[in-house]
Tab-separated table of C-alpha atoms in Angstrom:
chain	number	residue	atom	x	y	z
A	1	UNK	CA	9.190	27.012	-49.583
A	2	UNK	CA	5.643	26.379	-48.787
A	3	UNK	CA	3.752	29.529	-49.674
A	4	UNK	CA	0.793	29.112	-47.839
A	5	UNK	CA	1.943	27.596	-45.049
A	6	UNK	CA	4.453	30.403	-44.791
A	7	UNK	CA	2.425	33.058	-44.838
A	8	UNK	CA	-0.398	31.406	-42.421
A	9	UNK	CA	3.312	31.066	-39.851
A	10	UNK	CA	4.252	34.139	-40.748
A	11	UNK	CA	0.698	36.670	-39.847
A	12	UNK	CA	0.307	34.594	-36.652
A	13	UNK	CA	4.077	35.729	-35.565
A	14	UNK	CA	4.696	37.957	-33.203
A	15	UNK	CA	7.707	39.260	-31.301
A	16	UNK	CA	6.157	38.051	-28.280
A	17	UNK	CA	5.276	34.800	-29.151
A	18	UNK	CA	8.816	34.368	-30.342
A	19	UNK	CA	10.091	35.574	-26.833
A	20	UNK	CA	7.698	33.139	-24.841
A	21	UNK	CA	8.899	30.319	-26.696
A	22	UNK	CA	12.915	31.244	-26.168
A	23	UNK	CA	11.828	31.438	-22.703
A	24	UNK	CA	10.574	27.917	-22.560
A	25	UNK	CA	13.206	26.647	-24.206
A	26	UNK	CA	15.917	28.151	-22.058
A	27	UNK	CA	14.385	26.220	-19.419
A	28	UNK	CA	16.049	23.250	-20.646
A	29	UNK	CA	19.426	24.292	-19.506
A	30	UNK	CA	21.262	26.109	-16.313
A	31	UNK	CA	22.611	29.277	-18.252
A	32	UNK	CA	20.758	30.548	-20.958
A	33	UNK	CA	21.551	28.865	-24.769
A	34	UNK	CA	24.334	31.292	-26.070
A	35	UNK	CA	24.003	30.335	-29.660
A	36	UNK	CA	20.827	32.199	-31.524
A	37	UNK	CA	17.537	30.413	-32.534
A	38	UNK	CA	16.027	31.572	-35.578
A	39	UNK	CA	12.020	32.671	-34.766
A	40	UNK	CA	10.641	30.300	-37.371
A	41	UNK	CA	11.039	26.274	-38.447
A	42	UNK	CA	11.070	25.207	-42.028
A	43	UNK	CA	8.428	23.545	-43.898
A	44	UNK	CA	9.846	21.428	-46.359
A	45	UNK	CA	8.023	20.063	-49.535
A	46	UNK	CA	7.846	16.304	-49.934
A	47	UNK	CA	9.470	16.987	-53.279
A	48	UNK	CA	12.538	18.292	-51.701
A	49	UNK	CA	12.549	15.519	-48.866
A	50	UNK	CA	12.275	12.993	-51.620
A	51	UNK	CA	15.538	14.162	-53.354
A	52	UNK	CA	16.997	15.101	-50.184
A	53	UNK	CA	16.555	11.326	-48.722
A	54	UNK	CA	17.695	10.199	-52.552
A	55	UNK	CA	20.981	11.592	-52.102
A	56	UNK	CA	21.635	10.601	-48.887
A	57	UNK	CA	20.810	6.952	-49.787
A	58	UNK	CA	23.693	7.271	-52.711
A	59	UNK	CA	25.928	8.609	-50.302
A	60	UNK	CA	25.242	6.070	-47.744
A	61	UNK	CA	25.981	3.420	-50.817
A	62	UNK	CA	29.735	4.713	-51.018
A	63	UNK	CA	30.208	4.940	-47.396
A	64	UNK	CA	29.080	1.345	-46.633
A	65	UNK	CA	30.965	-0.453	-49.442
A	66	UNK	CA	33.643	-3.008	-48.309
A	67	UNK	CA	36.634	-0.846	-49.840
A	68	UNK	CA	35.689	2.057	-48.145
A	69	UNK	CA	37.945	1.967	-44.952
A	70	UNK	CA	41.117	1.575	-47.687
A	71	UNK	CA	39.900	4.578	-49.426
A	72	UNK	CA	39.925	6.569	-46.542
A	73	UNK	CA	43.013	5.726	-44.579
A	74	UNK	CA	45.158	9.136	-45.888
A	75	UNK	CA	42.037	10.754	-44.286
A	76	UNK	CA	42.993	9.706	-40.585
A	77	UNK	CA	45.964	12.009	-39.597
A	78	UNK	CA	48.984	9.586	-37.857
A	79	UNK	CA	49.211	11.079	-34.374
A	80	UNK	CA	45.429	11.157	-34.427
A	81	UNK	CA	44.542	7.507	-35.098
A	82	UNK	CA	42.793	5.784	-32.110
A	83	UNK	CA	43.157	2.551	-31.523
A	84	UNK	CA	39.677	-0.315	-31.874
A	85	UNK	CA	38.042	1.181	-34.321
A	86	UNK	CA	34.445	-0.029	-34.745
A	87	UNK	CA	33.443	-1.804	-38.415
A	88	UNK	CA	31.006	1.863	-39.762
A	89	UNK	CA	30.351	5.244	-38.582
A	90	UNK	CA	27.959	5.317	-35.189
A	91	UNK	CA	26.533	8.866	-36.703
A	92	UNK	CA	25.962	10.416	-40.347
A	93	UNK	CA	25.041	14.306	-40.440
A	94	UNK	CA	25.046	15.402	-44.265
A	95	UNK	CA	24.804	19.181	-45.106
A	96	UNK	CA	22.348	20.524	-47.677
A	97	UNK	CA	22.097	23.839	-50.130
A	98	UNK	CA	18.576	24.817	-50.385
A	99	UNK	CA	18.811	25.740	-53.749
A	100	UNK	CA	16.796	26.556	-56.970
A	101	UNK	CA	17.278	24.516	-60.655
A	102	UNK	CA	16.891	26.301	-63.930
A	103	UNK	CA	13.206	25.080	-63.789
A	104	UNK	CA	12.449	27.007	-60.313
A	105	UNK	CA	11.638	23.410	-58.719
A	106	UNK	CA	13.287	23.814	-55.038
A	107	UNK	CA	16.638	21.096	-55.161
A	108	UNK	CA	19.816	20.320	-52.581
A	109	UNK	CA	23.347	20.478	-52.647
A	110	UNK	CA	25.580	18.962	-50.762
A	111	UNK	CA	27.673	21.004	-48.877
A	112	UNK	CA	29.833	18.647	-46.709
A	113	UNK	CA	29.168	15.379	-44.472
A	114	UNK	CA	30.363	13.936	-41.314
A	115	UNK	CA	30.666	11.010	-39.185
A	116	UNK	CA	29.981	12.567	-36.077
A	117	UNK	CA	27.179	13.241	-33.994
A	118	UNK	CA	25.341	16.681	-33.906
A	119	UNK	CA	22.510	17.782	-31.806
A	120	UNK	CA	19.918	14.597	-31.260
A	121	UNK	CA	19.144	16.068	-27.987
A	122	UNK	CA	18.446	19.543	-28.576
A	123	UNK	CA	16.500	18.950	-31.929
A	124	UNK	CA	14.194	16.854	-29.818
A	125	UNK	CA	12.948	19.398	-27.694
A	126	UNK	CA	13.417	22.499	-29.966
A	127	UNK	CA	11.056	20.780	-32.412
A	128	UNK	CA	8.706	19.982	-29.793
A	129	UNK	CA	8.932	23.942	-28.066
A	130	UNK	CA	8.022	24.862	-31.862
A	131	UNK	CA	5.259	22.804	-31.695
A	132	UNK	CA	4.089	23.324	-28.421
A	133	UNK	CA	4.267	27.669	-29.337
A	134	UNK	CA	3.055	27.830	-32.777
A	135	UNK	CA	0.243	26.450	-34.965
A	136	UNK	CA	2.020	23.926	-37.811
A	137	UNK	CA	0.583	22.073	-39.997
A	138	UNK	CA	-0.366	17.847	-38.932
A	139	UNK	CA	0.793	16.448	-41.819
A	140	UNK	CA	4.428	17.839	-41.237
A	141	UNK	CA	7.501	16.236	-39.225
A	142	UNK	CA	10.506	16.259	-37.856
A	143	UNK	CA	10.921	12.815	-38.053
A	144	UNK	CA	11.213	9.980	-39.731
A	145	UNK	CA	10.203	6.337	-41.191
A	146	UNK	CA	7.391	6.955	-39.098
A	147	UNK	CA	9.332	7.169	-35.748
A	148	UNK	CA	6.903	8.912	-33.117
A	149	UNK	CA	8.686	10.880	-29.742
A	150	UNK	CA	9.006	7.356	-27.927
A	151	UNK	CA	10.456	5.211	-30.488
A	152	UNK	CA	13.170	8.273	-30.929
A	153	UNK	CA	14.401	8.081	-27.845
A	154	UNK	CA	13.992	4.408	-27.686
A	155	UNK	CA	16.207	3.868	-31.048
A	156	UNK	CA	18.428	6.857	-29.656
A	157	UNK	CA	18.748	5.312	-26.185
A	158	UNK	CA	19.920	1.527	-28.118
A	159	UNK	CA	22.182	3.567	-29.958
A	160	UNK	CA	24.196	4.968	-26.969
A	161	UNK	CA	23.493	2.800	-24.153
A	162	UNK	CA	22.788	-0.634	-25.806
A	163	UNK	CA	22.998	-3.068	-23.541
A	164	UNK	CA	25.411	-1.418	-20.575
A	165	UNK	CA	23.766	0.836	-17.605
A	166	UNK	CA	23.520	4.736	-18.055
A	167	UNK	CA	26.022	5.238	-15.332
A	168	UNK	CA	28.664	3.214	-17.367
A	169	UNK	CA	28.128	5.256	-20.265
A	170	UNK	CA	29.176	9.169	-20.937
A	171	UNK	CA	29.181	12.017	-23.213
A	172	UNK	CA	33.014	12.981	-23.336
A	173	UNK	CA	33.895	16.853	-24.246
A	174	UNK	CA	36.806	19.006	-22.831
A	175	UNK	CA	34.968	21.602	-20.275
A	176	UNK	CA	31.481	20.221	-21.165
A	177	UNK	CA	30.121	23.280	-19.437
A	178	UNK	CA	31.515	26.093	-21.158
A	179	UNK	CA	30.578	24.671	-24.699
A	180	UNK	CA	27.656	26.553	-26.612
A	181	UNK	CA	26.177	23.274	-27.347
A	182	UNK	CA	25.964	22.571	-23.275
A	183	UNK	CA	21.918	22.295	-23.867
A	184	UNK	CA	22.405	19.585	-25.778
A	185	UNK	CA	23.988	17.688	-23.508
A	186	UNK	CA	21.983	18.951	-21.030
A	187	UNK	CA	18.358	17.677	-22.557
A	188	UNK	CA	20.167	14.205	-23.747
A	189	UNK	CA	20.961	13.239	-20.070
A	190	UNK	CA	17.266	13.702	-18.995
A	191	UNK	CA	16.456	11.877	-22.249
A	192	UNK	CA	18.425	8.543	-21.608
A	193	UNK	CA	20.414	9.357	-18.349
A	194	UNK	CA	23.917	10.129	-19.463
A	195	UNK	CA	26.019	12.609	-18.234
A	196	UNK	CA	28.466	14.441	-19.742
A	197	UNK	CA	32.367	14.197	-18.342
A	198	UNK	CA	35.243	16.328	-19.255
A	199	UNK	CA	38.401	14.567	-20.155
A	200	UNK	CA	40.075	15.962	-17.651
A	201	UNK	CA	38.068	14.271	-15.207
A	202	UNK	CA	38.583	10.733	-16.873
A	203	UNK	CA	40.376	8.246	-14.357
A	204	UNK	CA	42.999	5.931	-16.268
A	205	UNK	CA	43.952	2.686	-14.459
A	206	UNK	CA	45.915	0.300	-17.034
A	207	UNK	CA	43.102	-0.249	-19.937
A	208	UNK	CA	40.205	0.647	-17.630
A	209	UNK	CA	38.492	4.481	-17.130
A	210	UNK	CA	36.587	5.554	-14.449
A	211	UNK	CA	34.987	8.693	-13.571
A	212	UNK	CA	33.516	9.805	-10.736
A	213	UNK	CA	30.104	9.758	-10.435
A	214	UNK	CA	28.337	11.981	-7.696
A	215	UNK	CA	31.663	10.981	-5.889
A	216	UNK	CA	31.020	7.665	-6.789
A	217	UNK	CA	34.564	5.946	-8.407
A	218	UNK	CA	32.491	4.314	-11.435
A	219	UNK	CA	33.155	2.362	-14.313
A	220	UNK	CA	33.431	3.320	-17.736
A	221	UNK	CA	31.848	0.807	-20.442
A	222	UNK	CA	31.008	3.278	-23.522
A	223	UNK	CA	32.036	6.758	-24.758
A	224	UNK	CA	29.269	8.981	-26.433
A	225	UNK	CA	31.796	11.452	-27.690
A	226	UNK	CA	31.611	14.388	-28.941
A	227	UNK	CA	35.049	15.802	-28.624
A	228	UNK	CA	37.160	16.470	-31.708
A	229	UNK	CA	41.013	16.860	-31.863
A	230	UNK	CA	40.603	20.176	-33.094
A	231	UNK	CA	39.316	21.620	-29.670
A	232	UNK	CA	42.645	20.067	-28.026
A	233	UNK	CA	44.276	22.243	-29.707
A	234	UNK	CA	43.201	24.915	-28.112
A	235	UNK	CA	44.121	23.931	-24.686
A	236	UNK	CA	48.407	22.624	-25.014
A	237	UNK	CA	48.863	22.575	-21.757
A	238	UNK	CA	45.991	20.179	-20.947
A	239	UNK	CA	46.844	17.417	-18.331
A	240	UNK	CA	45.041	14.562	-18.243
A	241	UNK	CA	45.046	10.598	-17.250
A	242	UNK	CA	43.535	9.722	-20.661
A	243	UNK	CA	44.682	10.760	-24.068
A	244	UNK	CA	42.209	9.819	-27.087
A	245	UNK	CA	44.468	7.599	-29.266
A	246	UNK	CA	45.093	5.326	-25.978
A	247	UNK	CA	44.676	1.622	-26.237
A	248	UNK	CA	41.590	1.471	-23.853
A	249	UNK	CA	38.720	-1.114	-22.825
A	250	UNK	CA	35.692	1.140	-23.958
A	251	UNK	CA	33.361	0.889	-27.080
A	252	UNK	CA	33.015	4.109	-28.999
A	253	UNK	CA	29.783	5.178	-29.538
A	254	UNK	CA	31.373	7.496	-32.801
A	255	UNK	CA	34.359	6.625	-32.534
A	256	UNK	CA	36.976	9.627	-33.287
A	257	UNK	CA	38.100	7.895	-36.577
A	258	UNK	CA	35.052	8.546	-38.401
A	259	UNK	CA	35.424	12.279	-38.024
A	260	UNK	CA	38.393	11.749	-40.162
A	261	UNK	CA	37.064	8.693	-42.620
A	262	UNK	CA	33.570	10.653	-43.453
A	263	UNK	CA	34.417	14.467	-43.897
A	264	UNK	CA	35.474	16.430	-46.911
A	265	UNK	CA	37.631	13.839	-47.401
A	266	UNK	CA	35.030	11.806	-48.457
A	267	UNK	CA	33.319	14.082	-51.178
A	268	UNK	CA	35.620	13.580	-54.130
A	269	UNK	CA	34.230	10.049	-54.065
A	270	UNK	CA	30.483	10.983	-54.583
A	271	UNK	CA	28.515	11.425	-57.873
A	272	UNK	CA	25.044	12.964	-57.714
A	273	UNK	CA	23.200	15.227	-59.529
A	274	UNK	CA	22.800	17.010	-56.117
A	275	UNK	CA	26.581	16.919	-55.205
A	276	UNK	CA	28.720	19.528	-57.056
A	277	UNK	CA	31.459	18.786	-58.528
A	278	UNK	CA	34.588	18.051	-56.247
A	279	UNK	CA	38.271	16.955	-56.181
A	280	UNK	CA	41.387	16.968	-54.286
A	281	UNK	CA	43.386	20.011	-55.233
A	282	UNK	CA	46.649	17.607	-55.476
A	283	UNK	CA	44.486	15.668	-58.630
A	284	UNK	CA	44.569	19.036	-60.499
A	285	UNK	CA	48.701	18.440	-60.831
A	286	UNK	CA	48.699	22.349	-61.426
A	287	UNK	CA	45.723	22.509	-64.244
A	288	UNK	CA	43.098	24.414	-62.250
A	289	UNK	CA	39.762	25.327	-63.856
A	290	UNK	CA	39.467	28.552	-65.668
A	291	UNK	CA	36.657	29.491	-63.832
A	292	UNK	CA	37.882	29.983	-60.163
A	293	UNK	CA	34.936	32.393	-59.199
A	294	UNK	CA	32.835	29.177	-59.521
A	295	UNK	CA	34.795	27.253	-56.958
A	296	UNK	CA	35.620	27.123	-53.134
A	297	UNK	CA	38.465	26.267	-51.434
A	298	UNK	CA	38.511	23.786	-48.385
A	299	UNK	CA	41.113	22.335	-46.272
A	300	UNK	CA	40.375	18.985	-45.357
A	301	UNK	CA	41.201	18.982	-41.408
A	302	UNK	CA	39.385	21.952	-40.360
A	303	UNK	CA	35.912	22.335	-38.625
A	304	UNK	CA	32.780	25.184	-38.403
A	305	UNK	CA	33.807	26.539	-41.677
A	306	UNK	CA	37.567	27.674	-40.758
A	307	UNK	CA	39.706	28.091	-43.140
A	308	UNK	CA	37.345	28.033	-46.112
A	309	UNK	CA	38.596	30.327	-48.640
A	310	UNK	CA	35.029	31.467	-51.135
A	311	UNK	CA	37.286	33.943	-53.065
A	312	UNK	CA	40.289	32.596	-54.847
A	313	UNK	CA	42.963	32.700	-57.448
A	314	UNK	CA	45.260	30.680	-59.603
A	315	UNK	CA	48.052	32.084	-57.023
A	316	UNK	CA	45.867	30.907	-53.790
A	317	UNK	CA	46.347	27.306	-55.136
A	318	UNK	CA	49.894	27.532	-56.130
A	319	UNK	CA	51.215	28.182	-52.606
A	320	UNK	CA	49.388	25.553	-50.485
A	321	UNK	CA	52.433	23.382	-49.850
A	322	UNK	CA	50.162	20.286	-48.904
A	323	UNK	CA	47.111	20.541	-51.889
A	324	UNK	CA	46.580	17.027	-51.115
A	325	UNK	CA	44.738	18.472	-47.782
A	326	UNK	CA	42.383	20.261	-50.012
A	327	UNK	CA	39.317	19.895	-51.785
A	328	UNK	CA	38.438	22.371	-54.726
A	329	UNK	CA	34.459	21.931	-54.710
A	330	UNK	CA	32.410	23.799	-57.450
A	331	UNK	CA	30.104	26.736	-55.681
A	332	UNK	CA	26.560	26.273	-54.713
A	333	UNK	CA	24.747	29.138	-54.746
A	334	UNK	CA	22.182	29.405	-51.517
A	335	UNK	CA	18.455	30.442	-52.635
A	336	UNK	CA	16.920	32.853	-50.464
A	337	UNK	CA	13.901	30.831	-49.921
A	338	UNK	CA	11.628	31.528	-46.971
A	339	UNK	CA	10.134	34.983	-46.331
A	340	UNK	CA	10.215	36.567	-43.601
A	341	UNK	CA	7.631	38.939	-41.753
A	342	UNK	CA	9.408	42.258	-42.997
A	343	UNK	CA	9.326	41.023	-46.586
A	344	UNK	CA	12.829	39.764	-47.327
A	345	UNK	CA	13.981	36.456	-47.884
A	346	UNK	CA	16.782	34.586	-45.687
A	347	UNK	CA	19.140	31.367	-47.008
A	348	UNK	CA	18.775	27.642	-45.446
A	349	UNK	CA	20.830	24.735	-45.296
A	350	UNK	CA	19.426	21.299	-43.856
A	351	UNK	CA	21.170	18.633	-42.029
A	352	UNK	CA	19.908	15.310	-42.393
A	353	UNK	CA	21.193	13.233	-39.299
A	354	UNK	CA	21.307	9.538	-39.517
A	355	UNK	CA	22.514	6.930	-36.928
A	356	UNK	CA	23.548	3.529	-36.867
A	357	UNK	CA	22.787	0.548	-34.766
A	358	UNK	CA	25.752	-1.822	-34.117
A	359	UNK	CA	26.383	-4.152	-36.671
A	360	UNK	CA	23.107	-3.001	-39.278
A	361	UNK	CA	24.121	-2.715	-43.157
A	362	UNK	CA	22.784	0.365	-42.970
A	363	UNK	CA	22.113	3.695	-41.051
A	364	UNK	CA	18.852	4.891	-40.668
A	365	UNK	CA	16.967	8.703	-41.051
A	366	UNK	CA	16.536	9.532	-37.480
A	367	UNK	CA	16.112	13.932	-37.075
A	368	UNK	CA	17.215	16.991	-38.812
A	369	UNK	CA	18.654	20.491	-38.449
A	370	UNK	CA	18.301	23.882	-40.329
A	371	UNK	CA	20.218	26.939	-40.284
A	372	UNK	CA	19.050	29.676	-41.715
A	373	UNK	CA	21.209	32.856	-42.631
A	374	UNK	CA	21.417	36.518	-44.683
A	375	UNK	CA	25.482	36.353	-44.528
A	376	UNK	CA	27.994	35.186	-47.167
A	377	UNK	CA	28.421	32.301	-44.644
A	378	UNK	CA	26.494	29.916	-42.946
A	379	UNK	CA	26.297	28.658	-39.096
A	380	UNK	CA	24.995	30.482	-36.106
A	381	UNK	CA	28.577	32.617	-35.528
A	382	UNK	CA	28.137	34.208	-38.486
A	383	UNK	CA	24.926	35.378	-38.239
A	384	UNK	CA	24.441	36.556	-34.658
A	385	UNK	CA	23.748	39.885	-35.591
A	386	UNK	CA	20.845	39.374	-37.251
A	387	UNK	CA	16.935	38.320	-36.815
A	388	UNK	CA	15.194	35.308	-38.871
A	389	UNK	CA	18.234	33.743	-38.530
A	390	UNK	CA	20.208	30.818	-36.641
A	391	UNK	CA	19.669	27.213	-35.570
A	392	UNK	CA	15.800	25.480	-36.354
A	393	UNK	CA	14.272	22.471	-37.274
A	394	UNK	CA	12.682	21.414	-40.535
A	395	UNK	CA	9.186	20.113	-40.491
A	396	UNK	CA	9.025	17.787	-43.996
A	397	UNK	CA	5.930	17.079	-45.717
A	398	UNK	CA	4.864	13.459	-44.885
């Protein structure tokens, strides 16, 4: 997106360099990081920050109005709903189009939002192993509102910890160390010195949990979690002590709710000029656009792209028995924007990951993500089989 600064990246790469700094960055975990890092970061033009931040400020106005819970109830499935539910979202990550107006000026478009956490952790270091390997340009970050290294993990560390003791606190997953995103937890316990626990390790005694730390019976005060009902499902025979939607004495740091509240659920209520056009399949009552090649078809309690339908028909609509679990969302179409060293061009999208402090009006621009791909889809799984590809960092123009 930044021509010279693409090309001066791109005649300093080599396949060597590239391999040094996977090496380093592999360090940060036992087992090496299963899902694939693409060989370059973006460099993003303070144009395209500026309406990037713009329409994440708009968004951010809908999600923090007073009505917004009552919008969003439908969103939180019945035998999902856990109980003391904070008053917003602990974590914003909002998904971004790179794509290209009529005018060839570089512009977003929203993709799809959520209120749950992604990678703090690993973007940390991956930006810093990028920097610490490669040549970028000074007046480009990964940051922002002028947040250096320490304040990140200072704000970070208030965030999740507040004003308990690391060893109260934990990052809750099912079989932490099997997931793909292990490095992440990995890097944020040496960050701010919390450890991830699998629910099936989670002691239950009345309203109190416990786990068990270096065989130490220890109190939990605070759940970082980052485990989504979806995953359950993949395990029905699970036994554990503690069920999610338990009435339990812990505050949670993203509490499971907001998965629900801020999702696709939430993008029928947004108007942007960098947010295509979206409704709930039910609000069609049967009258679907003409033009169905322009549109994609979501279900609304899905995650990582399943069941995302790109190609449809008047017929594909007509037999969901539930279109109220559906979004119809007008296509964006994906620019190939940044070269790469053979001479082709690969596809990014750009998550913008906010978080927010207990009891502030508003969240606050904290990191970001890129993926880059050459496949009809996007996210790492469905690009593995390529190079120039996978999970980076953008570096924005200050």
């Amino acid at each position: 997106m930044q021509k010279d600064i693409r090309a001066s990246f791109n005649q300093s790469f080599s396949q060597e360099k590239y391999q040094d700094f996977l090496a380093d960055l592999n360090k940060a975990t036992q087992d090496s990081i299963e899902f694939r890092v693409a060989e370059t970061p973006v460099f993003v033009p303070k144009s395209l920050k500026d309406k990037l931040i713009s329409t994440c400020e708009s968004i951010i106005d809908v999600i923090s109005q007073d009505d917004f819970k009552a919008k969003t109830e439908k969103a939180i499935p019945v035998h999902q709903n856990v109980p003391n539910e904070n008053n917003h979202t602990s974590f914003l990550a909002i998904d971004f189009a790179v794509c290209q107006n009529e005018q060839g000026d570089f512009v977003p478009q929203l993709i799809e939002l959520q209120g749950f956490p992604s990678l703090f952790g690993f973007q940390y270091l991956l930006s810093e192993t990028f920097q610490k390997h490669y040549q970028l340009p000074e007046n480009y970050d990964f940051m922002f509102n002028s947040f250096d290294r320490k304040a990140y993990i200072e704000e970070f560390y208030q965030l999740i910890i507040g004003d308990s003791k690391p060893e109260n606190v934990i990052i809750l997953e099912i079989y932490p160390e099997k997931q793909k995103t292990r490095v992440d937890f990995e890097v944020t316990e040496k960050l701010i010195g919390v450890k991830a626990v699998c629910l099936t390790k989670i002691i239950k005694e009345g309203k109190k949990l416990f786990y068990l730390n270096e065989g130490v019976k220890t109190p939990i005060d605070r759940i970082y979690n980052r485990l989504i009902f979806d995953d359950l499902t993949n395990f029905p025979n699970l036994k554990t002590d503690f069920n999610l939607t338990d009435d339990v004495e812990v505050e949670w740091i993203g509490h499971p709710n907001w998965f629900f509240r801020i999702s696709k659920y939430t993008m029928p209520f947004l108007k942007n000029p960098y947010i295509p056009t979206c409704k709930f399949l039910s609000d069609y009552n049967g009258e679907f656009p003409e033009n169905l090649s322009e549109y994609v078809l979501k279900p609304l309690f899905s995650f990582a792209g399943t069941g995302v339908k790109i190609n449809i028909d008047k017929s594909d609509l007509t037999s969901i028995p539930d279109p109220e679990n559906y979004i119809l969302q007008k296509k964006v179409k994906y620019e190939p924007v940044i070269q790469t060293t053979d001479g082709s061009s690969v596809k990014c999208e750009i998550r913008m990951l906010y978080i927010w402090q207990k009891d502030e009006p508003r969240p606050i621009l904290l990191s970001n993500l890129a993926r880059l791909s050459r496949g009809e889809m996007i996210g790492v799984r469905f690009n593995k089989d390529f190079d120039w590809v996978g999970g980076s960092v953008c570096f924005m123009e200050r």
